[in-house]
Coordinates of C-alpha atoms in Angstrom, one line a residue:
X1 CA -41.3 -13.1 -23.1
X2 CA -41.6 -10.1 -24.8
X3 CA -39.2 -9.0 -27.6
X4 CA -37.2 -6.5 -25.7
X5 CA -36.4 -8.4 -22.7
X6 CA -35.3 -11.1 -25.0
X7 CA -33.3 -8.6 -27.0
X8 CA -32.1 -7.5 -23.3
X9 CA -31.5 -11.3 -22.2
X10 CA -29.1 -11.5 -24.9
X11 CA -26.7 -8.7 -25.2
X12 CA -26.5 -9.4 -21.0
X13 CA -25.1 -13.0 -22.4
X14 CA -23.0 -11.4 -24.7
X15 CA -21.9 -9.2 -22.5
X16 CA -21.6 -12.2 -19.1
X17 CA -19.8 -14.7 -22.2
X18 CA -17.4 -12.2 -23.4
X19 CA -19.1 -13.0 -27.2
X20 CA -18.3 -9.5 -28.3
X21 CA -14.7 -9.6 -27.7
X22 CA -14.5 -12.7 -28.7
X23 CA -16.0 -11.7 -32.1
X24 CA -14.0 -8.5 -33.0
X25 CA -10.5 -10.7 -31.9
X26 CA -12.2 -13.4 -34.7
X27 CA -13.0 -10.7 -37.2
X28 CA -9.2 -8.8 -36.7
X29 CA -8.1 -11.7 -37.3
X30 CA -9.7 -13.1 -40.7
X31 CA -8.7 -9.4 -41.9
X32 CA -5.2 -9.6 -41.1
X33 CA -4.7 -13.0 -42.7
X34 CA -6.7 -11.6 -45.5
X35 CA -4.2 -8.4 -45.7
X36 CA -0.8 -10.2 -45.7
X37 CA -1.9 -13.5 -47.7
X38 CA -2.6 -10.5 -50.2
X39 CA 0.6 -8.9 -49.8
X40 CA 2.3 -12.1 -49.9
X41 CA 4.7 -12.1 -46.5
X42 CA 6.4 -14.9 -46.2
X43 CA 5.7 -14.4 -42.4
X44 CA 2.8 -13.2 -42.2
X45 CA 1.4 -15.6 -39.3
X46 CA 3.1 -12.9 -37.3
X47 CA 0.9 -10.1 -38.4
X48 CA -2.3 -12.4 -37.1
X49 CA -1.0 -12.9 -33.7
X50 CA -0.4 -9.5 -33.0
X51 CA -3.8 -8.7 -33.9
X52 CA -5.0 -11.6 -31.7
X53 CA -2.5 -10.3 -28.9
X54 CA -3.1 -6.3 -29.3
X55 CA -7.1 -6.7 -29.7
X56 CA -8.5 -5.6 -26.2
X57 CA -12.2 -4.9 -24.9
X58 CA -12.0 -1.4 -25.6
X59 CA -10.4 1.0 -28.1
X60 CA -8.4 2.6 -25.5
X61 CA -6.9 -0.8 -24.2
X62 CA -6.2 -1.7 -27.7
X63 CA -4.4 1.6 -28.4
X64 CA -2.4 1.5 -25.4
X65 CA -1.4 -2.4 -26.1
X66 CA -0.6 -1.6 -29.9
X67 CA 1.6 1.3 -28.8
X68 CA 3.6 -0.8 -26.4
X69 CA 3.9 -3.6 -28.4
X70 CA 5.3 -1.7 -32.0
X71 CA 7.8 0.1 -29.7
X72 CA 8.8 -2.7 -28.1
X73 CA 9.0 -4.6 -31.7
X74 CA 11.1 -1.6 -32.8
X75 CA 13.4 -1.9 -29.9
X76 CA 13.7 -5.9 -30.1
X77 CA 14.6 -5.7 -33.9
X78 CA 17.1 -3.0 -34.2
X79 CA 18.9 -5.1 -31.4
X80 CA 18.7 -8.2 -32.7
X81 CA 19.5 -6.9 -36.2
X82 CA 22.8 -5.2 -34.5
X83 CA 23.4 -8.5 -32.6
X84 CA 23.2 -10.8 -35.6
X85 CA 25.2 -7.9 -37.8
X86 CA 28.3 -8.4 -35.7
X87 CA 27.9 -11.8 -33.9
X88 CA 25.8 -13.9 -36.0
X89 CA 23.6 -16.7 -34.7
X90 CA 26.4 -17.1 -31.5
X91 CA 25.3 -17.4 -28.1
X92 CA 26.9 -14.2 -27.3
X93 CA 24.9 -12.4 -29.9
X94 CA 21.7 -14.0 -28.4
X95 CA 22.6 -13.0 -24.6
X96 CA 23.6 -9.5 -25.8
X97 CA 20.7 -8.8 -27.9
X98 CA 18.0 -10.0 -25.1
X99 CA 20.4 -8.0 -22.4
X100 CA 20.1 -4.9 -24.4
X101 CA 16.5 -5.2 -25.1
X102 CA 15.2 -6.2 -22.1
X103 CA 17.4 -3.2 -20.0
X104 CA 16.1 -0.7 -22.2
X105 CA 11.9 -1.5 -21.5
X106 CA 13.0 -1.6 -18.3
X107 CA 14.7 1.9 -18.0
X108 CA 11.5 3.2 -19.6
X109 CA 8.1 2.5 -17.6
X110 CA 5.8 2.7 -20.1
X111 CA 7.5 -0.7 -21.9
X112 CA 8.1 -2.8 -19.7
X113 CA 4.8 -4.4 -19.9
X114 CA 5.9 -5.0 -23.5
X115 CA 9.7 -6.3 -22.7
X116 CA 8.8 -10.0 -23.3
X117 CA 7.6 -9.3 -26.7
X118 CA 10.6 -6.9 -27.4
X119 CA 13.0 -10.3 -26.3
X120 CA 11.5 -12.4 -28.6
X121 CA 11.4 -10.4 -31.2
X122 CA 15.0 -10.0 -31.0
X123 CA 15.5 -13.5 -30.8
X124 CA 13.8 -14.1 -33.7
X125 CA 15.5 -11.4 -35.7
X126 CA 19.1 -13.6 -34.8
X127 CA 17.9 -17.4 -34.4
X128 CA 15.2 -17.3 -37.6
X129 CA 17.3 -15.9 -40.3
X130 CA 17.7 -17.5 -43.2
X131 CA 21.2 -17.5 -45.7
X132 CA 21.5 -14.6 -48.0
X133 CA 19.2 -13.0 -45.6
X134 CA 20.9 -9.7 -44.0
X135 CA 19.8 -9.2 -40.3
X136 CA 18.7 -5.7 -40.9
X137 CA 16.1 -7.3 -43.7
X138 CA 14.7 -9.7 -41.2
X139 CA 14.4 -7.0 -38.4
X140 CA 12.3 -4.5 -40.8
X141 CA 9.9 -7.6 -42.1
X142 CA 9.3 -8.5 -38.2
X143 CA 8.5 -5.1 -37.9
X144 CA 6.1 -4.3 -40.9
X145 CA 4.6 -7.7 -40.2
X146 CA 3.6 -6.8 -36.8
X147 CA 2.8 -2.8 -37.3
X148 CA 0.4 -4.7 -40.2
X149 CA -1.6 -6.7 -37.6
X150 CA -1.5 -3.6 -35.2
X151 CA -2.8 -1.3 -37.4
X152 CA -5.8 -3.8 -38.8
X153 CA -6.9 -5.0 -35.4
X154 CA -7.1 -1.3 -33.7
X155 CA -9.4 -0.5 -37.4
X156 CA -11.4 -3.4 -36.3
X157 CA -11.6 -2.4 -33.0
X158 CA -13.3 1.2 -34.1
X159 CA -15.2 -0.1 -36.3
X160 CA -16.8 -3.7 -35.6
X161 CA -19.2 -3.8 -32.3
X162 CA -16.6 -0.9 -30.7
X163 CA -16.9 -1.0 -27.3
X164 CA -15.7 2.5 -25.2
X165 CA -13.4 2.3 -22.0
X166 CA -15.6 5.4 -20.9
X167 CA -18.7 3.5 -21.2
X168 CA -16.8 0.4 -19.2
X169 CA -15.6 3.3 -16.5
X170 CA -19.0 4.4 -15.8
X171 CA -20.1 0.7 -15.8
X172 CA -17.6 0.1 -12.9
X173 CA -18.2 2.8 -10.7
X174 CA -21.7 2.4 -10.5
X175 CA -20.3 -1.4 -9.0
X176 CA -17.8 0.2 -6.8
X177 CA -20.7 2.5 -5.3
X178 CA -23.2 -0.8 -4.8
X179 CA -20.3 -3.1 -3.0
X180 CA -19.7 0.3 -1.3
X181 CA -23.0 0.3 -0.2
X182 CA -22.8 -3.2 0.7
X183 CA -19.6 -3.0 2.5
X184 CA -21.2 0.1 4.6
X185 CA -24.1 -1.7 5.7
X186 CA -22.2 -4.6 6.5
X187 CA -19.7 -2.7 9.1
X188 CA -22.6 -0.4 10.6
X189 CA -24.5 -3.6 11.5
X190 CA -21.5 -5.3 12.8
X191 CA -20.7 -2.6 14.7
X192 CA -24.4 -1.8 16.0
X193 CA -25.5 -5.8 16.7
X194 CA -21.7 -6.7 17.6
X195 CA -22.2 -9.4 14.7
X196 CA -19.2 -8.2 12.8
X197 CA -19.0 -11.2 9.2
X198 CA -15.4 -11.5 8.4
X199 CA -15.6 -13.4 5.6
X200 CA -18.5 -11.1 3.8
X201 CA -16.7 -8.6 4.6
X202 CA -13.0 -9.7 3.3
X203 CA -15.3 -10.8 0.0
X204 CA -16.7 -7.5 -0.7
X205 CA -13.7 -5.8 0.4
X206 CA -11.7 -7.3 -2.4
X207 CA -13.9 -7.2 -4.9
X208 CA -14.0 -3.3 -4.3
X209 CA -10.2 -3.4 -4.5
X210 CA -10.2 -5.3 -7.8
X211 CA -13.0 -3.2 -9.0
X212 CA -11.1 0.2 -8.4
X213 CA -7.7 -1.4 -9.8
X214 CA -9.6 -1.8 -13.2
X215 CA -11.2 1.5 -13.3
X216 CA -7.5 3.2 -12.7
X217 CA -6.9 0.9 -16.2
X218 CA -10.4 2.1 -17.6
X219 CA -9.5 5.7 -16.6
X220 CA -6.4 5.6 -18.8
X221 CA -7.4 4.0 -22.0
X222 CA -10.5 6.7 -21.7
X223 CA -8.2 9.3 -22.1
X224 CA -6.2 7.3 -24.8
X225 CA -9.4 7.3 -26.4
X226 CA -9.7 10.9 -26.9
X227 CA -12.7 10.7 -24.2
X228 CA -11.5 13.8 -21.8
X229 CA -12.8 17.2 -21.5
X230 CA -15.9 17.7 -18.9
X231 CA -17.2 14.2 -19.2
X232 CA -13.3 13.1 -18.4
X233 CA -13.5 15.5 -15.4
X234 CA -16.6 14.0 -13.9
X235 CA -15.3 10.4 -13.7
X236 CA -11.8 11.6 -12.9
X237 CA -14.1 13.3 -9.8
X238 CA -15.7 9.9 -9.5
X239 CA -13.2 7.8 -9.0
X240 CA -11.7 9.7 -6.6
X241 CA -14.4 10.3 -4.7
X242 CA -15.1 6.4 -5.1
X243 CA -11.8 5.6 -3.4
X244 CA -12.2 8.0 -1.0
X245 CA -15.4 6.5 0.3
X246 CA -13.6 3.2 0.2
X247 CA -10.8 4.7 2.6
X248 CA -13.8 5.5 5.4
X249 CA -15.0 2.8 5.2
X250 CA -12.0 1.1 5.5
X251 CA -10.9 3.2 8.7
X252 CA -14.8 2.2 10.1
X253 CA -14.2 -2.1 9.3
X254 CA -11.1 -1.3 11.2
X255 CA -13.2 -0.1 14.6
X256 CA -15.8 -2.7 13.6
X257 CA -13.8 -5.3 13.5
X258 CA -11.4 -4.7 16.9
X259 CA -14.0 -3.1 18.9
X260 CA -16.7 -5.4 20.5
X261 CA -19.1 -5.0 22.8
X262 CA -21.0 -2.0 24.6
X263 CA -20.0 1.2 23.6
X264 CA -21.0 4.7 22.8
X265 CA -23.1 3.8 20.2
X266 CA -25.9 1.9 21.9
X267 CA -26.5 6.5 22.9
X268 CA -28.0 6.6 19.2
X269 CA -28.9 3.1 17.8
X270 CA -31.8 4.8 15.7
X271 CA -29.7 7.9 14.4
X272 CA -27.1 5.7 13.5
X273 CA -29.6 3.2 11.6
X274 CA -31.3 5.7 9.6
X275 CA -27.9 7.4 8.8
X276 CA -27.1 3.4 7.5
X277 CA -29.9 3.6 5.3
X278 CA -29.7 6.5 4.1
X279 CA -26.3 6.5 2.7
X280 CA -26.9 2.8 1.9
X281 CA -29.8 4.2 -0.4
X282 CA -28.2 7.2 -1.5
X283 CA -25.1 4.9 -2.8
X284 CA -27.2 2.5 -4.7
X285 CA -29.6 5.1 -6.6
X286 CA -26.2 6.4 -7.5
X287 CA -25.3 3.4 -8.9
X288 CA -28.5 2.8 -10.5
X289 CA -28.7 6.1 -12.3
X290 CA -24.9 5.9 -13.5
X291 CA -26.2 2.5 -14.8
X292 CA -29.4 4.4 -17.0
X293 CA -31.8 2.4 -15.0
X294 CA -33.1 5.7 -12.8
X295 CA -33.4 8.8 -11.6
X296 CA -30.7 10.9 -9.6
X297 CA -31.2 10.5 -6.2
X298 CA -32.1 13.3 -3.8
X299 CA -30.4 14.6 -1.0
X300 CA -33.2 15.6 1.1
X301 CA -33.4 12.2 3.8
X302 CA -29.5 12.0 3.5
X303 CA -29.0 15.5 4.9
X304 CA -32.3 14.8 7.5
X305 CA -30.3 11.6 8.8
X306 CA -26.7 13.7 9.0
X307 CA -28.9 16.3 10.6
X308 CA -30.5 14.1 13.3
X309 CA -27.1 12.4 13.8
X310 CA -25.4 15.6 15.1
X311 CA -27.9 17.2 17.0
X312 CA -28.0 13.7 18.7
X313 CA -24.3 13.4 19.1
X314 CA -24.3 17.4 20.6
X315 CA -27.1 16.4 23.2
X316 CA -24.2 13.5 23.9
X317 CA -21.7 16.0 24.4
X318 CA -23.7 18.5 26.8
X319 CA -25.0 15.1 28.9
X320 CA -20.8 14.3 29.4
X321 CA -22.0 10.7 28.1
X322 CA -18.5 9.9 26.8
X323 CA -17.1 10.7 30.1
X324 CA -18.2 7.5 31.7
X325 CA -16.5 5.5 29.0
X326 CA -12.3 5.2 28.6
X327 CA -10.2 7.1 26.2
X328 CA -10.3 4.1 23.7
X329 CA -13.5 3.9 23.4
X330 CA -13.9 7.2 23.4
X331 CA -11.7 7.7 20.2
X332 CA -12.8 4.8 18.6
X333 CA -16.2 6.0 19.2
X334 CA -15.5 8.9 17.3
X335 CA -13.3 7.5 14.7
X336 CA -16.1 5.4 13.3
X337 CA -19.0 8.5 13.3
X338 CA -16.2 10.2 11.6
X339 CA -16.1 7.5 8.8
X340 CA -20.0 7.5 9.1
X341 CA -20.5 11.3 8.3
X342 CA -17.6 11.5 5.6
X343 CA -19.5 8.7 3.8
X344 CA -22.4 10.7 4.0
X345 CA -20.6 13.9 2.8
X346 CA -18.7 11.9 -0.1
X347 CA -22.1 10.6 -1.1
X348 CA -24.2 13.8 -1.2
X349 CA -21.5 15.5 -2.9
X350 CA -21.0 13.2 -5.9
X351 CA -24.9 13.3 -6.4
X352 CA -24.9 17.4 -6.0
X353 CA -21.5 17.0 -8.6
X354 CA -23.6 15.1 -11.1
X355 CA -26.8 17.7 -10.9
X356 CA -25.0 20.5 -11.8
X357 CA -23.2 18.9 -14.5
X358 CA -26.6 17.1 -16.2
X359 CA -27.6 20.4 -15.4
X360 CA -25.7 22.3 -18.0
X361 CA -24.7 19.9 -20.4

């Protein structure tokens, strides 16, 4: 084996393993130590599990999860510090503290993934104090403990083996377009051959699902990141059109899936397999190029497919074909080359997108 596809063997294991993550959490977390056995904190184990629980697999995610979590510290210890002020270490002071805390993440969205962390924190600042220790003391060391492992781990997250949520976007995508692919070839087969896989189809279906969820996330920490301007455009363009390819398909399982049998469709079996391929094909080189592993696709057979398709669909129209089928399947007829052609449109327009933007860049 030759020494690149070694060298490409094993970043693909770092990458499938998780290695690189796992090393930046490692190395955040040797510096931390490092930093507040230096300083001295008495507490200073705090400052090391933030780092562990802030580092992320990007920068952007790492941002995002520092900014929730000091805010959420802050909130935490000035209640608990207010708590223990005028209630001690009672149970009432306790209740209060994690009532106040908790109600305020909640009333603003952006903390309430951090509201856990926020109760502890005031919990700690009341049950963990120690005698001649004021409250308000033990609040502000919580907090400069934990703004210490914040601020290390995000440095170690720019600096050692950084890893982009733009880059990860892209990344996903190009997945979302091959199960995309996949799921479209699935529900024109099942739909042509009346051999309609339910559980392939539930599979890929929910990995697209998932997949999309996580590029919403990637999306935001990319723009956390600073990553916006035209490249932010495009993959804000992306996604969207990405989802809106997985609506039509969606609306086409749905006629797939509930409509067996002869139809309207055996009037173009060929027009409506080349038009299978052609997207298929068109979705995939997509995917491959967003991937660096080839060229843009043209839209030359695409449009010769979409072509054929609707002159054959026309000649349908003048020969009253539908007419000796019902309204039903009529309409569902329809409905699916509907979801067919968008798919088609979605796809030739994301590749004519991407042109003119390689184009002038």
């Amino acid at each position: 084996m030759t020494e690149r596809k070694w060298t490409a063997r094993a970043a693909w294991l770092v990458r499938r393993l998780g290695l690189r993550h796992a090393l930046r959490t490692a190395a955040a977390a040797v510096a931390t130590l490092a930093l507040v056995t230096a300083l001295a904190l008495p507490q200073g184990y705090w400052a090391v599990v933030t780092a562990v629980i802030v580092m992320q697999a990007n920068l952007g995610g790492s941002i995002w999860a520092s900014w929730t979590r000091l805010a959420g510290t802050a909130i935490g210890a000035v209640a608990g510090a207010l708590a223990a002020h005028w209630g001690g270490q009672s149970f009432l002071a306790v209740g209060l503290a994690v009532f106040a805390t908790l109600s305020v993440c909640a009333v603003i969205s952006r903390l309430r993934e951090s509201s856990r962390v926020a109760g502890i924190t005031a919990v700690i600042v009341i049950l963990a104090g120690h005698p001649g220790t004021s409250a308000l003391t033990m609040g502000m060391d919580r907090f400069i403990e934990i703004s210490i492992g914040i601020v290390t781990a995000l440095g170690v997250s720019a600096v050692v083996l950084p890893s982009r949520a733009s880059r990860a976007l892209e990344h996903g995508l190009a997945t979302v377009f091959d199960d995309a692919a996949s799921y479209f070839a699935l529900v024109v087969e099942g739909r042509l051959h009346d051999d309609y896989v339910e559980r392939q189809v539930f599979a890929i279906k929910d990995r697209i699902l998932r997949t999309l969820a996580r590029c919403r996330e990637l999306r935001r920490e990319s723009v956390i990141e600073g990553r916006g301007g035209d490249d932010g455009t495009l993959r804000s363009m992306l996604l969207y059109r990405g989802e809106r390819l997985f609506e039509h398909i969606l609306a086409m399982d749905h006629v797939a899936a509930e409509w067996r049998g002869q139809g309207l469709h055996r009037h173009l079996p060929e027009e409506l397999t080349v038009l299978e391929g052609a997207v298929a094909a068109m979705l995939r080189g997509l995917a491959a190029h967003m991937r660096r592993q080839g060229a843009l696709p043209e839209t030359d057979t695409l449009s010769a497919a979409v072509g054929k398709a609707r002159e054959k669909l026309a000649a349908m129209r003048r020969e009253r074909a539908p007419a000796a089928y019902d309204l039903s399947e009529v309409m569902h007829f329809f409905s699916f080359m509907h979801g067919m052609l968008s798919c088609a449109a979605d796809a030739g327009e994301i590749v004519r997108r991407i042109r003119a933007y390689e184009q002038e860049a």
